[in-house]
Amino acid sequence: MILIVKPGSTKKDLDKLLNELHGQNFKTHLSIGDNTTIVGLVGDTSLLDVNEMRANPMIMDVKRVSEPYKRANRKFNNTDTVIDINGIKIGGGYFGVIAGPCSVESEKQILLIAENIKKSGANILRGGAFKPRTSPYAFQGLEGKGIEYLEKAKGKYNLPIITEIMDISDIDCFTNVDIIQVGARNMQNFRLLKKLGKQNKPILLKRGLSSTIEELLMSAEYIMSEGNNNVILCERGIRTFETSTRNTLDISAVPVLKKLTHLPVVVDPSHSGGRAYLVPALSKAAIAAGADGIMIEVHNNPPKALSDGAQSLTMEEFDTLMVTLRKYVELEKKVISINK
Amino acid sequence: MILIVKPGSTKKDLDKLLNELHGQNFKTHLSIGDNTTIVGLVGDTSLLDVNEMRANPMIMDVKRVSEPYKRANRKFNNTDTVIDINGIKIGGGYFGVIAGPCSVESEKQILLIAENIKKSGANILRGGAFKPRTSPYAFQGLEGKGIEYLEKAKGKYNLPIITEIMDISDIDCFTNVDIIQVGARNMQNFRLLKKLGKQNKPILLKRGLSSTIEELLMSAEYIMSEGNNNVILCERGIRTFETSTRNTLDISAVPVLKKLTHLPVVVDPSHSGGRAYLVPALSKAAIAAGADGIMIEVHNNPPKALSDGAQSLTMEEFDTLMVTLRKYVELEKKVISINK
Amino acid sequence: MILIVKPGSTKKDLDKLLNELHGQNFKTHLSIGDNTTIVGLVGDTSLLDVNEMRANPMIMDVKRVSEPYKRANRKFNNTDTVIDINGIKIGGGYFGVIAGPCSVESEKQILLIAENIKKSGANILRGGAFKPRTSPYAFQGLEGKGIEYLEKAKGKYNLPIITEIMDISDIDCFTNVDIIQVGARNMQNFRLLKKLGKQNKPILLKRGLSSTIEELLMSAEYIMSEGNNNVILCERGIRTFETSTRNTLDISAVPVLKKLTHLPVVVDPSHSGGRAYLVPALSKAAIAAGADGIMIEVHNNPPKALSDGAQSLTMEEFDTLMVTLRKYVELEKKVISINK
Amino acid sequence: MILIVKPGSTKKDLDKLLNELHGQNFKTHLSIGDNTTIVGLVGDTSLLDVNEMRANPMIMDVKRVSEPYKRANRKFNNTDTVIDINGIKIGGGYFGVIAGPCSVESEKQILLIAENIKKSGANILRGGAFKPRTSPYAFQGLEGKGIEYLEKAKGKYNLPIITEIMDISDIDCFTNVDIIQVGARNMQNFRLLKKLGKQNKPILLKRGLSSTIEELLMSAEYIMSEGNNNVILCERGIRTFETSTRNTLDISAVPVLKKLTHLPVVVDPSHSGGRAYLVPALSKAAIAAGADGIMIEVHNNPPKALSDGAQSLTMEEFDTLMVTLRKYVELEKKVISINK
C-alpha cells in the first residue's frame, strides 16, 4: 500500500505517522520528491481499509498495490479449483452446461425440460423457485414447491440441480439442491454470504449489476472465509449506458478473473443480453474467452413463460445450439462431463 | 403500454394476439403504418412485465407508457407525505438533519457526538451498528450493543435514532429504533423489503449504486404494498466511470423524485462524495435542489474512525456547516423541527 | 413514433395537436385510456427529433418505434455489404485481419512489422501517423512522414494500409491510404464525417467511448448520406465503472449490429482490454460472436513503443495467436482473403 | 509515479530497470516487501504515459501520484483565474449568467431573446450557429448567418456573445464572437484545441459525455499549452445508466474542479437534465455547489424551437427564475457584473 503524504506536512508530522504505522507492525519506505512525499507500506495490508487510511489528515491519497482478497487469489493458490457436483465437474478443463427455465412453473414443465436439455447435452438443471422480481406485483416463484419439482427431475434424469436462494430462512428447502445460487442483487448481502460459507455445498455467485471484478472476488472471499471454498463465479452482464441489450456482457471479465483467481468462471448469456437471438453469439464468445461453463435459459414455451420469456431459448433452439457449442468447447480442449 | 408488432405478421396472427389481450381484459387500439404496426393497450398494465411481453413471437418491442408503481406515485396521491418521528417531521416543508458517526464505536463516543450534533442543530441521530463491509476482514459493527448505545443517546438527548438493518433476523434489536435504514446494497433484497413492509415504523430506503430512479420507486412499492407507507427515499450517489469521487451524486434525482412521488427525499452527501471536503458543497446543493433532508457523517476523531473516516466531518466542521445550511433551508422556506 | 399526451389536456388541445401533425403529412391513430392518451404517428418519422417533440406542452413523452437511420438499416437493404480493398474483402463471409503498431515510429520499424504480420496471416496493415493523445505533452505521431513509411510497406508487401485521420485539412496525405480510420473521440465530429462522406474510399468508424449503438449507426449515416457507403464499423470498448480493463469490450454489440445493419463489423481487442494478455481471449470471442474482422496492435518491441505498448503483442505472440484464430474463423465458415 | 515490479523479477532485471530510469533523469526510491517490490519515481513525471510504462515487462502496474496537467493545476497557481469579457467577469467571485436559445433561428428571434434575458439579469448571450446534431437529417444551424444575427444583438444590447465552433475552418466567422465554445463531442478533438490555443479570446470548454474530470483538465491543458490561458470549464452532465434525465449532472465536479484548478467552472443545467422542469432545481444546486456561472437555454417559443425545445425555458420562466437565483448568488457572496 502506498500513502501519499499531504503537501506541507512537517518532519514532525511525518515522524508521527511513521511511528503509528510501525506500531501496527508495518515496515515503511520513504520516498521524498520535490512536490510529493510517498510512504510505501510493507506487511499484510489486506486488513487495511483504503477509506480509513484516507481519513488521516497527514494522508492525501492511498493506493493499493496488492489485492485485498486472499483465499480466492491465484497468487496464493495457482491450482485451478475443480468443483465436483456428484460426478459433474466444473473448472480445470471441465466445462459445465447449466440449462433450464427461468422459473419452475409445474412438475410437468420441469420434467419435460429436464428430459430435453439432458438429451441435448446439458449436464446441470437450473430452475428458479424463489424469484427476485423488481415489481411486488409480479410472479414470485413456486418457492418450496418449485424445489420439490426440481428434485423429481433430478431423480428421474440424474441431473444435478441449481436454484437461487434469497433468504437464509429458506435454507431447509435446499437440502437436496446441488448448487446454491446467489443472485446479482444479493452479491453484497454479506450476512447471506457468511451463512452460505458455513454450508458444505457449491455456491454459484453472480456478479452484481454494478459490481467491480474486485468486489465479486471480495464477496467470494466472504463465503470462503467461513470455510466453504466451493465457489463458482458467474458473469451475467453489468449495467452501462447502452440500452439495446438488457445488460452489457463484460466478456473481458472472463480472462481477467482467470488470471486473478483459481475459481471457475461461468457466463450467463441469457441475462446478459436479455434477448433470445443474442444467446448463440454470446455463448460462443463465452467459451472462446475461456469460460468454464455457461448457464442458459431454456423454456418449453417462451411466450407463455411466467418470467424472462424474452431471453429463453426453445428446447429445439437449445438442441441446435449445443451442436455448435460442442465444437467450440472442443477447440478450447475442454470436456463436458456427463452422468449416465 | 405499446406493443410493436413484428414486421411480416399476418392478419391472422394479429387477430390471435388481439384476442389474447382482450381475454386479459385489456382494450386495444391498433395503428397500422407502412413499416410498423402498433397496438396500444388500455387497462391496468402495472401488473404486466415488459420482458414477458417481449417473449411473444408476434411482438418486436414493448414500451411502457405509465409507471409500474402505484402507491408511491404522485399521480394517484398528490399530497406530500410527512413522516412524523416522535415529533420530528420530514417532508412537506419539514427538513430533516440526520447526523452521526458511520459506526457506533462506544457508548462514550456516541453520547459525545449526540450531544454535539444536537447543539449544532441536527434533529436525528445516525450510527451504524450492523455494518455492510466489502471485506470480510473489516470491522463489522458492534451489532446489538451498538443499538443499545444509540438508545442511551436517544434517551439522554431526546434525539430520534436511525440505524441500518442487514437481516430481518436482527429485527428484535430495532424495537426502540425510530427509523430503520435499508442500505444501498440491500435495495433489491426483496424479502427484507416485504418484511419491513409489515413493520409500523419509518423506513429510510437508500438507492442502490446502479439502480434507476424507477427501480428505487419499485422497491418503495414493495414496502408500501405490505402496508407500511412511511418510506423516506435517500439518494446517496450512483456508480459511474468517474473516479475522483467515491460515487457520483445524482442531484437531478431530487427534482425527478419530487415530481414522480409524494414520498420525502433525503440526500447523503457523505457517501456520495466519499471525501469530507466535498460535504459542504454537496449539502448546500442538495437543499437547493429541493431535498427534504440530509444525512451527514460526523465523527469525534475521523482519522481514528473504524469505518469511513475519510468522509466524516469533525464535530466542529459540522457545527460551522450548520450555520450556512440553515440559511439555505430558510431560502427554500423549509423548517427544521426540533425536540426540546 | 408514439406521442404520450399530457394528462388533463382538453379535447380542443388534442384536436389542435392532431391538426398540426396532419399538416406535416403524418397520419395519426388515437388511443384513449383511463389515465393516458396516446397518439401513434404514421409516416416518415426519421426526420423528427425526439427532443423537439417533447418540447410541445401537449406532449408528456415521446417513444421512437422505428430507427432514425435509413441507409445503414438492414430493414431497407438486407444484403451484407462487402468492402473490397484492392482485392482484400471484409464483410459477407470475408474476415479481415488488420495488424500493426499503434504508431508508425520509423521506416525500418514499419517495414519489419509489415513483413512479419503478413507472414503470420494479416491482410491489412495498420499504423498511426496522426495520434490523438490525452496529453499535449505526449508523442503526437510522425504525421505525413508516418504515412509515407506506411506507403513503402504497402508497396513492398502488397498490403492495403489503414491509418487515422484527425482533421480534414490533412486529407492530402491520405491519397494512397486504403482505409481511413475515424477514431473513437471523433465519432461525433460531424463535420469530419460529412467530408469523409464525399471521399470514395472505405472509412473505418470506431464507436465512441460512451456512444450507443444507435449513435454509431447515426454517425455511419452521416458518411453514407453524403454518398460514401463503404463504412466499416468498429467496436473498441466502452467506458464503464470497471477499472480492471482499459475499456469494457461490448461483445454484444457485434450480434446487435449484425441484426440492425448490413455494414461489416470489426472488433479492436487491443484498445478494449488495454493489456496484451487479454488480446487472445478477446480476439477469439470477437470471431465467435460473429465479427467480420479484428484489428490488433503488434509491435516489434512493445516496452519501447512510443504509444500503447502495454496492449501490443510482440510479432511472435501475434504469429502464435494467428494459428489459433484461423481455426475460429474456419469454424465460423469465414474466409481470410490474401493478396499474394 | 509508483511502479509496481512484476513478482519474480531478478535483482539483475531490477538494476536494469533502475538504470533506465536514472538515464531518464529520474531519482528512484525502492521499497521491497515480502510479496511486492515498488519503485517510487521522483522527477517530472507529467511527460510519462501510464500505458507506456505498463508495457515494460518488468512492470506489473503503474500508479500516478501527481497530476499530469500543469498550467491548469491549482498547485502551481493558487490564484483564481478571472476571465474578463469586455467588462463582464467570470471567476474569482464574479458569477456569469449565460442565456439564450439553443439555435439562432432568425434575426428577429435573437434580438427579442437578447432584449429579454438582459432585462432579466443575464450578462452574456448564447446562441448556436454551427450545430452538432446526432442525425444528418436534422437542422444544422444557420452557420455564418447565425453569427451575424448574434453580432447585431451584441451591438444593440451590449451583451458579449458566445457560440460553438465545430471546425477550425470556420474561425473567420468568430472574429466578433467574445467566447468560443467547444462542445462536449469535441472535447477531445485535439487538433481543434491546439488551434484554439493560438486564439487570444476566451474558450468555454464543455466536458465530454464520458470524460473524466482529469481528461477535461488535460483538454484545457491542450489549449493552455499553446498560450491561451483564458479557459472556462463547463460541466454539462455525463452519460450514465439513468434514463429519466438526458444526462446525469455531475454536481460534485464543481467542488472537485475548484480544488484542482484555478480556472472558472460553469454549469449547464439545460443539457444536463434535458427537461425544462429540472432547470430551476439544477441551477440553484449549481450555485450552491460553488459554480462560477450557469448557462441556460431560453427560447421565445420552446415548442417551436428548431432544436432542444424540451429543455428550454420561456423568457417568462427565465425572468422568474432569475429572481430566485440572485438570492443564491448573494448567499454565496458572488457578484453578477453587468454592462450598462
PDB file of C-alpha atoms in Angstrom, chain C residues 170-265:
ATOM      1  CA  ASP C 170      -4.676  16.576 -43.635  1.00  0.00           C
ATOM      2  CA  ILE C 171      -6.688  14.767 -46.336  1.00  0.00           C
ATOM      3  CA  ASP C 172      -3.966  15.210 -48.983  1.00  0.00           C
ATOM      4  CA  CYS C 173      -1.721  12.891 -47.004  1.00  0.00           C
ATOM      5  CA  PHE C 174      -4.325  10.130 -47.406  1.00  0.00           C
ATOM      6  CA  THR C 175      -4.234   9.790 -51.203  1.00  0.00           C
ATOM      7  CA  ASN C 176      -2.611   6.356 -51.108  1.00  0.00           C
ATOM      8  CA  VAL C 177      -4.202   5.223 -47.863  1.00  0.00           C
ATOM      9  CA  ASP C 178      -6.688   2.409 -48.481  1.00  0.00           C
ATOM     10  CA  ILE C 179      -8.953   2.768 -45.454  1.00  0.00           C
ATOM     11  CA  ILE C 180      -9.344   5.996 -43.496  1.00  0.00           C
ATOM     12  CA  GLN C 181      -9.949   5.465 -39.813  1.00  0.00           C
ATOM     13  CA  VAL C 182     -12.110   7.757 -37.682  1.00  0.00           C
ATOM     14  CA  GLY C 183     -11.139   7.391 -34.038  1.00  0.00           C
ATOM     15  CA  ALA C 184     -13.480   6.990 -31.079  1.00  0.00           C
ATOM     16  CA  ARG C 185     -13.002  10.590 -29.964  1.00  0.00           C
ATOM     17  CA  ASN C 186     -14.064  11.850 -33.393  1.00  0.00           C
ATOM     18  CA  MET C 187     -17.090   9.591 -33.864  1.00  0.00           C
ATOM     19  CA  GLN C 188     -19.356  12.593 -33.451  1.00  0.00           C
ATOM     20  CA  ASN C 189     -17.122  15.118 -35.218  1.00  0.00           C
ATOM     21  CA  PHE C 190     -19.944  15.578 -37.689  1.00  0.00           C
ATOM     22  CA  ARG C 191     -18.106  17.989 -39.964  1.00  0.00           C
ATOM     23  CA  LEU C 192     -15.325  15.473 -40.446  1.00  0.00           C
ATOM     24  CA  LEU C 193     -17.859  12.704 -41.123  1.00  0.00           C
ATOM     25  CA  LYS C 194     -19.629  14.737 -43.777  1.00  0.00           C
ATOM     26  CA  LYS C 195     -16.378  15.474 -45.540  1.00  0.00           C
ATOM     27  CA  LEU C 196     -15.380  11.820 -45.459  1.00  0.00           C
ATOM     28  CA  GLY C 197     -18.775  11.050 -46.968  1.00  0.00           C
ATOM     29  CA  LYS C 198     -17.502  12.774 -50.089  1.00  0.00           C
ATOM     30  CA  GLN C 199     -14.364  10.599 -50.312  1.00  0.00           C
ATOM     31  CA  ASN C 200     -14.596   7.461 -52.389  1.00  0.00           C
ATOM     32  CA  LYS C 201     -12.619   5.158 -50.153  1.00  0.00           C
ATOM     33  CA  PRO C 202     -13.625   2.950 -47.225  1.00  0.00           C
ATOM     34  CA  ILE C 203     -13.995   4.548 -43.807  1.00  0.00           C
ATOM     35  CA  LEU C 204     -13.470   2.551 -40.619  1.00  0.00           C
ATOM     36  CA  LEU C 205     -15.627   4.245 -37.987  1.00  0.00           C
ATOM     37  CA  LYS C 206     -14.782   3.500 -34.366  1.00  0.00           C
ATOM     38  CA  ARG C 207     -17.502   3.599 -31.750  1.00  0.00           C
ATOM     39  CA  GLY C 208     -17.114   6.416 -29.214  1.00  0.00           C
ATOM     40  CA  LEU C 209     -16.307   5.530 -25.621  1.00  0.00           C
ATOM     41  CA  SER C 210     -19.790   6.431 -24.486  1.00  0.00           C
ATOM     42  CA  SER C 211     -21.724   6.217 -27.716  1.00  0.00           C
ATOM     43  CA  THR C 212     -24.743   3.979 -28.033  1.00  0.00           C
ATOM     44  CA  ILE C 213     -25.057   1.526 -30.878  1.00  0.00           C
ATOM     45  CA  GLU C 214     -27.746   3.738 -32.358  1.00  0.00           C
ATOM     46  CA  GLU C 215     -25.445   6.769 -32.264  1.00  0.00           C
ATOM     47  CA  LEU C 216     -22.723   4.764 -34.020  1.00  0.00           C
ATOM     48  CA  LEU C 217     -25.206   3.961 -36.775  1.00  0.00           C
ATOM     49  CA  MET C 218     -26.269   7.612 -36.974  1.00  0.00           C
ATOM     50  CA  SER C 219     -22.621   8.583 -37.471  1.00  0.00           C
ATOM     51  CA  ALA C 220     -22.334   5.980 -40.220  1.00  0.00           C
ATOM     52  CA  GLU C 221     -25.463   7.561 -41.673  1.00  0.00           C
ATOM     53  CA  TYR C 222     -23.658  10.950 -41.767  1.00  0.00           C
ATOM     54  CA  ILE C 223     -20.983   9.434 -44.012  1.00  0.00           C
ATOM     55  CA  MET C 224     -23.460   7.491 -46.136  1.00  0.00           C
ATOM     56  CA  SER C 225     -25.841  10.430 -46.539  1.00  0.00           C
ATOM     57  CA  GLU C 226     -23.066  12.170 -48.485  1.00  0.00           C
ATOM     58  CA  GLY C 227     -22.722   9.240 -50.870  1.00  0.00           C
ATOM     59  CA  ASN C 228     -19.985   7.047 -49.394  1.00  0.00           C
ATOM     60  CA  ASN C 229     -21.480   3.664 -48.484  1.00  0.00           C
ATOM     61  CA  ASN C 230     -18.156   1.966 -47.751  1.00  0.00           C
ATOM     62  CA  VAL C 231     -18.337   2.136 -43.985  1.00  0.00           C
ATOM     63  CA  ILE C 232     -16.805  -0.442 -41.645  1.00  0.00           C
ATOM     64  CA  LEU C 233     -17.984  -0.235 -38.045  1.00  0.00           C
ATOM     65  CA  CYS C 234     -15.553  -0.922 -35.214  1.00  0.00           C
ATOM     66  CA  GLU C 235     -16.367  -1.892 -31.620  1.00  0.00           C
ATOM     67  CA  ARG C 236     -13.390  -0.938 -29.414  1.00  0.00           C
ATOM     68  CA  GLY C 237     -14.732  -0.943 -25.884  1.00  0.00           C
ATOM     69  CA  ILE C 238     -16.966   1.431 -23.998  1.00  0.00           C
ATOM     70  CA  ARG C 239     -16.438   3.326 -20.772  1.00  0.00           C
ATOM     71  CA  THR C 240     -17.961   1.778 -17.669  1.00  0.00           C
ATOM     72  CA  PHE C 241     -17.282   1.703 -13.940  1.00  0.00           C
ATOM     73  CA  GLU C 242     -14.975  -1.335 -14.260  1.00  0.00           C
ATOM     74  CA  THR C 243     -11.311  -0.389 -13.956  1.00  0.00           C
ATOM     75  CA  SER C 244      -9.520  -3.725 -14.348  1.00  0.00           C
ATOM     76  CA  THR C 245      -9.628  -3.236 -18.112  1.00  0.00           C
ATOM     77  CA  ARG C 246      -8.923  -0.034 -20.040  1.00  0.00           C
ATOM     78  CA  ASN C 247     -12.416  -0.124 -21.518  1.00  0.00           C
ATOM     79  CA  THR C 248     -15.230  -2.692 -21.457  1.00  0.00           C
ATOM     80  CA  LEU C 249     -15.483  -4.592 -24.743  1.00  0.00           C
ATOM     81  CA  ASP C 250     -19.197  -4.617 -25.580  1.00  0.00           C
ATOM     82  CA  ILE C 251     -19.164  -8.002 -27.262  1.00  0.00           C
ATOM     83  CA  SER C 252     -22.979  -7.960 -27.622  1.00  0.00           C
ATOM     84  CA  ALA C 253     -22.593  -5.003 -29.966  1.00  0.00           C
ATOM     85  CA  VAL C 254     -21.429  -7.472 -32.615  1.00  0.00           C
ATOM     86  CA  PRO C 255     -24.655  -9.538 -32.884  1.00  0.00           C
ATOM     87  CA  VAL C 256     -26.793  -6.439 -32.261  1.00  0.00           C
ATOM     88  CA  LEU C 257     -25.101  -4.560 -35.114  1.00  0.00           C
ATOM     89  CA  LYS C 258     -25.248  -7.592 -37.432  1.00  0.00           C
ATOM     90  CA  LYS C 259     -29.003  -7.595 -36.871  1.00  0.00           C
ATOM     91  CA  LEU C 260     -29.556  -3.867 -37.339  1.00  0.00           C
ATOM     92  CA  THR C 261     -27.223  -3.134 -40.242  1.00  0.00           C
ATOM     93  CA  HIS C 262     -25.713  -4.656 -43.362  1.00  0.00           C
ATOM     94  CA  LEU C 263     -22.367  -2.946 -42.766  1.00  0.00           C
ATOM     95  CA  PRO C 264     -19.344  -5.043 -41.693  1.00  0.00           C
ATOM     96  CA  VAL C 265     -18.379  -5.023 -38.025  1.00  0.00           C
TER      97      VAL C 265
END
